[in-house]
C-alpha cells in the first residue's frame, strides 16, 4: 500500500463503524495516526485494538457543541498535532414534513452540519501551526434533493455542501483544503441490517436492481475509504472546494428508464 499519509495525524469522526471505520483503517494503512471517534465505546475499542499504537479513541456526542473542540483538543493531546479531519459522523434518521418538528430538525442539523463547522473552527488553529491542513467532508447525494423520507437529513447534507465551498474559498490561501465526497448508497453493516429489518433478504446488497446500482451491487465502505485517502493526501492538491459525487452514475440528467 502507498504511504501517502505517512506521519500525518487524522481525526475521523464517526469511525466506530461503517465508512468512518474503513477510513480510519485505510489512513493507518497509508501511514497515518488516527483519532477514532463515535458513540459506541466497545466498537471503538475493537478498531483501536486492531490498529495498535496508531489509533486512540474518544467517545462523545457531537450534538453537544463543546464536544467538537474537545475532540480536536484530545487528538492534539494524543498525537502532538493535527493534519487532517474527516467529518464523517452523521445521524441518518428518517423524517418527512410531518415528523420533522423543531427539536428533530435542530438535532439533525447540530450533528450533521454544526459539528463539522465547529470541528473545522477548532482544527484550523492546529492547521495554522503546521502551515497546512486538509478536510474531507462526507456528504450525500441526498443533499441534491433527497428522498422524501430523508427531509431533515437531506437539508443537513445540502448545507454541508455550501459549508465545504464557502470555507474552501476562505481558507485556500493558507494551504488549508476542504473537499467533499457526496456518497451514493454504501453497504455498511448498519445499512445492510437496516434494509433486512425493512424486509430485504440477506445478501440484498450484492443483488441490487440496475436502476439503483448499474453494477448490481452498491459501494463498499473500503472503496469509499480509498477515495477519502486520496482527498486527504497531497495527490489531490491543489484541488479545493471540490464536491465530488461518488456513485456509479450521474445524479443530474440521468435517464432512469434506460437503467432497466
Ligand atoms: N451508508 C450510506 O449508504 C451512505 C450514503 C450517503 C452518505 N453516507 C454518509 O456517510 C457517512 C457515514 O455513514 P455510515 O453509513 O458509515 O454511518 P454508520 O451509521 O454506519 O456510522 C455512523 C457513525 O457516526 C457516529 N455518530 C452518529 N451520531 C453521532 C453523534 N450524535 N455524535 C457522534 N457520533 C455520532 C456513530 O457512532 C458511527 O460511528 C455519513 O456522513 C452518512 O451521511 C452514507
Short mmCIF file of C-alpha atoms and ligand atoms in Angstrom, two decimals:
data_model
loop_
_atom_site.label_atom_id
_atom_site.label_comp_id
_atom_site.label_asym_id
_atom_site.label_seq_id
_atom_site.Cartn_x
_atom_site.Cartn_y
_atom_site.Cartn_z
CA UNK A 1 0.00 0.00 0.00
CA UNK A 2 1.22 3.51 -0.81
CA UNK A 3 2.19 5.59 2.23
CA UNK A 4 0.58 8.86 1.15
CA UNK A 5 -0.37 9.78 4.73
CA UNK A 6 2.90 8.86 6.41
CA UNK A 7 3.43 10.90 9.61
CA UNK A 8 0.03 12.62 9.36
CA UNK A 9 -2.42 12.87 12.24
CA UNK A 10 -6.01 12.44 11.11
CA UNK A 11 -9.26 12.79 13.06
CA UNK A 12 -12.07 10.65 11.61
CA UNK A 13 -15.43 11.36 13.23
CA UNK A 14 -17.92 8.51 13.37
CA UNK A 15 -15.22 5.89 12.87
CA UNK A 16 -16.52 3.19 15.20
CA UNK A 17 -18.25 1.55 12.22
CA UNK A 18 -19.15 1.90 8.52
CA UNK A 19 -17.45 4.38 6.21
CA UNK A 20 -15.62 6.04 9.10
CA UNK A 21 -14.17 2.77 10.37
CA UNK A 22 -12.98 1.79 6.89
CA UNK A 23 -11.47 5.27 6.53
CA UNK A 24 -9.63 5.04 9.86
CA UNK A 25 -8.20 1.66 8.84
CA UNK A 26 -7.17 2.98 5.41
CA UNK A 27 -5.49 6.06 6.91
CA UNK A 28 -3.40 3.87 9.22
CA UNK A 29 -2.55 1.54 6.33
CA UNK A 30 -1.26 4.60 4.48
CA UNK A 31 0.96 5.63 7.38
CA UNK A 32 -1.20 7.98 9.49
CA UNK A 33 -2.04 8.09 13.16
CA UNK A 34 -5.79 8.29 13.70
CA UNK A 35 -8.23 9.51 16.30
CA UNK A 36 -11.20 7.15 16.24
CA UNK A 37 -14.50 8.63 17.38
CA UNK A 38 -18.17 7.79 17.68
CA UNK A 39 -20.85 6.81 20.16
CA UNK A 40 -20.08 3.11 20.64
CA UNK A 41 -17.18 2.53 23.06
CA UNK A 42 -17.00 -1.24 22.53
CA UNK A 43 -16.64 -0.83 18.75
CA UNK A 44 -14.09 1.96 19.17
CA UNK A 45 -12.00 -0.28 21.41
CA UNK A 46 -12.14 -3.10 18.84
CA UNK A 47 -11.00 -0.81 16.00
CA UNK A 48 -8.14 0.60 18.09
CA UNK A 49 -7.06 -2.89 19.18
CA UNK A 50 -6.54 -3.77 15.51
CA UNK A 51 -4.63 -0.56 14.81
CA UNK A 52 -2.25 -0.79 17.81
CA UNK A 53 -0.34 2.38 18.61
CA UNK A 54 -1.56 4.19 15.52
CA UNK A 55 -5.02 4.86 16.96
CA UNK A 56 -6.72 6.27 20.03
CA UNK A 57 -10.39 6.88 20.58
CA UNK A 58 -12.77 9.37 22.17
CA UNK A 59 -16.47 8.72 22.65
CA UNK A 60 -18.63 11.85 22.54
CA UNK A 61 -21.90 13.15 21.12
CA UNK A 62 -21.32 15.83 18.51
CA UNK A 63 -24.78 17.27 19.21
CA UNK A 64 -23.08 19.00 22.15
CA UNK A 65 -21.09 21.91 20.68
CA UNK A 66 -18.47 21.73 23.42
CA UNK A 67 -17.51 18.23 22.29
CA UNK A 68 -16.33 19.46 18.89
CA UNK A 69 -13.40 21.48 20.24
CA UNK A 70 -12.87 18.80 22.89
CA UNK A 71 -12.40 16.15 20.21
CA UNK A 72 -9.83 18.23 18.33
CA UNK A 73 -8.00 19.02 21.59
CA UNK A 74 -7.93 15.33 22.53
CA UNK A 75 -6.44 14.44 19.14
CA UNK A 76 -3.68 17.01 19.54
CA UNK A 77 -3.03 15.88 23.09
CA UNK A 78 -2.69 12.24 21.99
CA UNK A 79 -0.60 12.75 18.85
CA UNK A 80 1.01 16.19 19.18
CA UNK A 81 -0.74 17.94 16.30
CA UNK A 82 -3.36 17.65 13.58
CA UNK A 83 -3.01 17.40 9.79
CA UNK A 84 -6.41 16.26 8.60
CA UNK A 85 -10.06 15.87 9.53
CA UNK A 86 -12.72 13.62 8.03
CA UNK A 87 -16.15 14.93 9.02
CA UNK A 88 -17.99 11.63 8.63
CA UNK A 89 -20.24 11.18 11.69
CA UNK A 90 -23.89 11.73 10.93
CA UNK A 91 -27.40 10.98 12.00
CA UNK A 92 -29.35 9.27 9.23
CA UNK A 93 -32.73 9.12 10.98
CA UNK A 94 -35.69 9.17 8.61
CA UNK A 95 -38.16 12.07 8.66
CA UNK A 96 -40.73 13.72 6.38
CA UNK A 97 -42.55 17.04 6.60
CA UNK A 98 -44.98 15.74 9.25
CA UNK A 99 -42.33 14.20 11.51
CA UNK A 100 -39.72 16.94 11.19
CA UNK A 101 -40.56 19.15 14.16
CA UNK A 102 -38.26 21.84 15.55
CA UNK A 103 -36.46 19.58 18.01
CA UNK A 104 -35.82 16.88 15.40
CA UNK A 105 -34.56 19.40 12.86
CA UNK A 106 -32.28 21.09 15.39
CA UNK A 107 -30.75 17.78 16.48
CA UNK A 108 -30.11 16.70 12.86
CA UNK A 109 -28.50 19.99 11.91
CA UNK A 110 -26.47 20.11 15.14
CA UNK A 111 -24.82 16.75 14.45
CA UNK A 112 -24.60 16.76 10.65
CA UNK A 113 -23.85 20.42 9.93
CA UNK A 114 -22.96 22.46 13.02
CA UNK A 115 -20.50 19.87 14.31
CA UNK A 116 -18.42 19.79 11.09
CA UNK A 117 -18.31 23.60 11.21
CA UNK A 118 -17.20 23.68 14.85
CA UNK A 119 -14.64 20.91 14.31
CA UNK A 120 -13.13 22.83 11.39
CA UNK A 121 -13.07 26.01 13.53
CA UNK A 122 -11.01 24.20 16.16
CA UNK A 123 -8.89 22.31 13.62
CA UNK A 124 -7.87 25.43 11.71
CA UNK A 125 -5.97 26.70 14.75
CA UNK A 126 -3.93 23.50 14.66
CA UNK A 127 -3.54 23.52 10.86
CA UNK A 128 -2.09 27.03 11.04
CA UNK A 129 0.65 25.74 13.36
CA UNK A 130 1.55 23.16 10.68
CA UNK A 131 1.18 25.67 7.81
CA UNK A 132 -1.33 23.39 6.07
CA UNK A 133 -4.29 21.07 6.57
CA UNK A 134 -6.92 19.01 4.76
CA UNK A 135 -10.56 18.37 5.50
CA UNK A 136 -12.79 15.84 3.78
CA UNK A 137 -16.48 16.30 4.47
CA UNK A 138 -18.67 13.26 3.88
CA UNK A 139 -21.84 14.38 2.17
CA UNK A 140 -24.60 12.52 0.41
CA UNK A 141 -26.24 12.57 -2.97
CA UNK A 142 -29.39 13.18 -0.90
CA UNK A 143 -28.05 16.72 -0.48
CA UNK A 144 -29.02 17.40 -4.11
CA UNK A 145 -32.74 16.99 -3.29
CA UNK A 146 -33.07 13.71 -1.43
CA UNK A 147 -35.59 11.04 -0.65
CA UNK A 148 -38.91 12.24 0.74
CA UNK A 149 -38.38 10.27 3.96
CA UNK A 150 -34.96 11.86 4.46
CA UNK A 151 -36.06 15.50 4.61
CA UNK A 152 -34.05 16.86 7.55
CA UNK A 153 -31.05 14.67 6.68
CA UNK A 154 -31.05 15.86 3.06
CA UNK A 155 -31.23 19.51 4.17
CA UNK A 156 -28.29 18.97 6.53
CA UNK A 157 -26.20 17.47 3.70
CA UNK A 158 -27.16 20.29 1.33
CA UNK A 159 -25.89 22.74 3.93
CA UNK A 160 -22.67 20.76 4.23
CA UNK A 161 -22.00 21.32 0.52
CA UNK A 162 -22.26 25.09 1.00
CA UNK A 163 -20.05 24.87 4.08
CA UNK A 164 -17.42 22.99 2.05
CA UNK A 165 -17.37 25.50 -0.78
CA UNK A 166 -17.52 28.59 1.43
CA UNK A 167 -14.70 27.57 3.77
CA UNK A 168 -12.56 26.22 0.93
CA UNK A 169 -12.60 29.70 -0.58
CA UNK A 170 -11.99 31.40 2.76
CA UNK A 171 -9.00 29.23 3.74
CA UNK A 172 -7.35 28.40 0.42
CA UNK A 173 -4.58 30.98 0.74
CA UNK A 174 -3.47 29.33 3.99
CA UNK A 175 -2.96 25.96 2.24
CA UNK A 176 -6.00 24.58 4.03
CA UNK A 177 -8.02 22.46 1.61
CA UNK A 178 -11.64 21.46 2.20
CA UNK A 179 -13.23 19.00 -0.19
CA UNK A 180 -16.34 16.83 -0.05
CA UNK A 181 -17.36 13.37 -1.16
CA UNK A 182 -21.12 13.14 -1.65
CA UNK A 183 -21.74 9.44 -1.41
CA UNK A 184 -24.28 7.26 -3.12
CA UNK A 185 -25.54 4.11 -1.46
CA UNK A 186 -22.91 2.31 0.65
CA UNK A 187 -23.12 -1.25 2.03
CA UNK A 188 -22.19 -0.53 5.63
CA UNK A 189 -23.02 -3.05 8.34
CA UNK A 190 -25.74 -0.71 9.66
CA UNK A 191 -27.26 -0.19 6.21
CA UNK A 192 -27.27 -3.94 5.45
CA UNK A 193 -29.01 -4.66 8.75
CA UNK A 194 -31.49 -1.77 8.38
CA UNK A 195 -32.67 -2.93 4.97
CA UNK A 196 -33.02 -6.50 6.22
CA UNK A 197 -35.21 -5.19 9.04
CA UNK A 198 -37.24 -3.37 6.39
CA UNK A 199 -37.81 -6.67 4.56
CA UNK A 200 -34.97 -7.17 2.04
CA UNK A 201 -33.41 -10.68 2.01
CA UNK A 202 -29.88 -11.48 3.30
CA UNK A 203 -27.29 -10.63 0.61
CA UNK A 204 -29.55 -7.94 -0.95
CA UNK A 205 -26.58 -5.57 -1.22
CA UNK A 206 -24.99 -7.82 -3.87
CA UNK A 207 -28.15 -8.12 -5.94
CA UNK A 208 -29.43 -4.58 -6.34
CA UNK A 209 -31.67 -3.51 -9.28
CA UNK A 210 -29.73 -1.72 -12.04
CA UNK A 211 -31.71 1.49 -11.54
CA UNK A 212 -30.03 1.85 -8.14
CA UNK A 213 -26.69 0.21 -8.92
CA UNK A 214 -25.66 -0.38 -12.55
CA UNK A 215 -23.06 -2.93 -11.43
CA UNK A 216 -25.66 -4.86 -9.42
CA UNK A 217 -24.03 -4.05 -6.11
CA UNK A 218 -23.64 -0.88 -4.07
CA UNK A 219 -20.41 0.77 -2.88
CA UNK A 220 -18.23 -0.92 -0.27
CA UNK A 221 -17.01 1.18 2.68
CA UNK A 222 -13.42 0.26 1.72
CA UNK A 223 -13.94 1.75 -1.76
CA UNK A 224 -15.12 5.00 -0.22
CA UNK A 225 -12.15 4.96 2.16
CA UNK A 226 -9.72 4.74 -0.78
CA UNK A 227 -11.23 7.93 -2.19
CA UNK A 228 -11.05 9.68 1.18
CA UNK A 229 -7.35 8.82 1.48
CA UNK A 230 -6.73 10.41 -1.92
CA UNK A 231 -8.53 13.63 -0.91
CA UNK A 232 -6.58 13.75 2.37
CA UNK A 233 -3.28 13.26 0.58
CA UNK A 234 -1.08 15.59 -1.43
CA UNK A 235 -2.05 13.62 -4.55
CA UNK A 236 -5.26 15.66 -4.68
CA UNK A 237 -3.50 19.03 -4.18
CA UNK A 238 -4.17 21.79 -5.01
CA UNK A 239 -7.84 20.89 -5.52
CA UNK A 240 -10.00 22.78 -3.07
CA UNK A 241 -13.77 23.27 -2.71
CA UNK A 242 -14.44 20.19 -4.80
CA UNK A 243 -17.77 18.47 -4.22
CA UNK A 244 -17.33 15.01 -5.69
CA UNK A 245 -20.31 12.76 -6.21
CA UNK A 246 -19.13 9.22 -5.52
CA UNK A 247 -21.61 6.86 -7.11
CA UNK A 248 -21.99 4.59 -10.13
CA UNK A 249 -23.97 7.05 -12.25
CA UNK A 250 -24.69 10.73 -12.70
CA UNK A 251 -27.40 12.08 -10.45
CA UNK A 252 -28.03 15.00 -12.74
CA UNK A 253 -29.65 14.44 -16.14
CA UNK A 254 -29.87 10.68 -15.86
CA UNK A 255 -32.46 8.85 -17.96
CA UNK A 256 -33.59 6.25 -15.43
CA UNK A 257 -35.76 4.29 -17.90
CA UNK A 258 -32.58 3.19 -19.70
CA UNK A 259 -31.31 1.63 -16.47
CA UNK A 260 -33.96 -1.10 -16.53
N1 LIG B 1 -24.32 4.34 4.11
C1 LIG B 1 -24.78 5.03 3.08
O1 LIG B 1 -25.46 4.49 2.19
C2 LIG B 1 -24.44 6.50 2.94
C3 LIG B 1 -24.87 7.16 1.79
C4 LIG B 1 -24.56 8.51 1.64
C5 LIG B 1 -23.84 9.16 2.62
N2 LIG B 1 -23.46 8.49 3.75
C6 LIG B 1 -22.73 9.28 4.75
O2 LIG B 1 -21.57 8.57 5.12
C7 LIG B 1 -21.23 8.89 6.48
C8 LIG B 1 -21.05 7.60 7.25
O3 LIG B 1 -22.23 6.86 7.14
P1 LIG B 1 -22.32 5.32 7.57
O4 LIG B 1 -23.37 4.73 6.72
O5 LIG B 1 -20.95 4.75 7.62
O6 LIG B 1 -22.91 5.50 9.05
P2 LIG B 1 -23.00 4.48 10.29
O7 LIG B 1 -24.38 4.63 10.82
O8 LIG B 1 -22.51 3.13 9.91
O9 LIG B 1 -21.98 5.15 11.33
C9 LIG B 1 -22.23 6.42 11.85
C10 LIG B 1 -21.10 6.85 12.73
O10 LIG B 1 -21.41 8.18 13.22
C11 LIG B 1 -21.41 8.17 14.64
N3 LIG B 1 -22.45 9.07 15.14
C12 LIG B 1 -23.77 9.06 14.86
N4 LIG B 1 -24.40 10.04 15.55
C13 LIG B 1 -23.44 10.66 16.28
C14 LIG B 1 -23.47 11.73 17.21
N5 LIG B 1 -24.61 12.35 17.58
N6 LIG B 1 -22.30 12.12 17.79
C15 LIG B 1 -21.16 11.49 17.48
N7 LIG B 1 -21.07 10.48 16.59
C16 LIG B 1 -22.20 10.06 16.01
C17 LIG B 1 -21.70 6.72 15.04
O11 LIG B 1 -21.23 6.47 16.35
C18 LIG B 1 -20.92 5.96 13.96
O12 LIG B 1 -19.56 5.92 14.32
C19 LIG B 1 -22.37 9.77 6.99
O13 LIG B 1 -21.99 11.12 6.91
C20 LIG B 1 -23.50 9.47 6.05
O14 LIG B 1 -24.41 10.55 5.95
C21 LIG B 1 -23.74 7.18 3.94
#
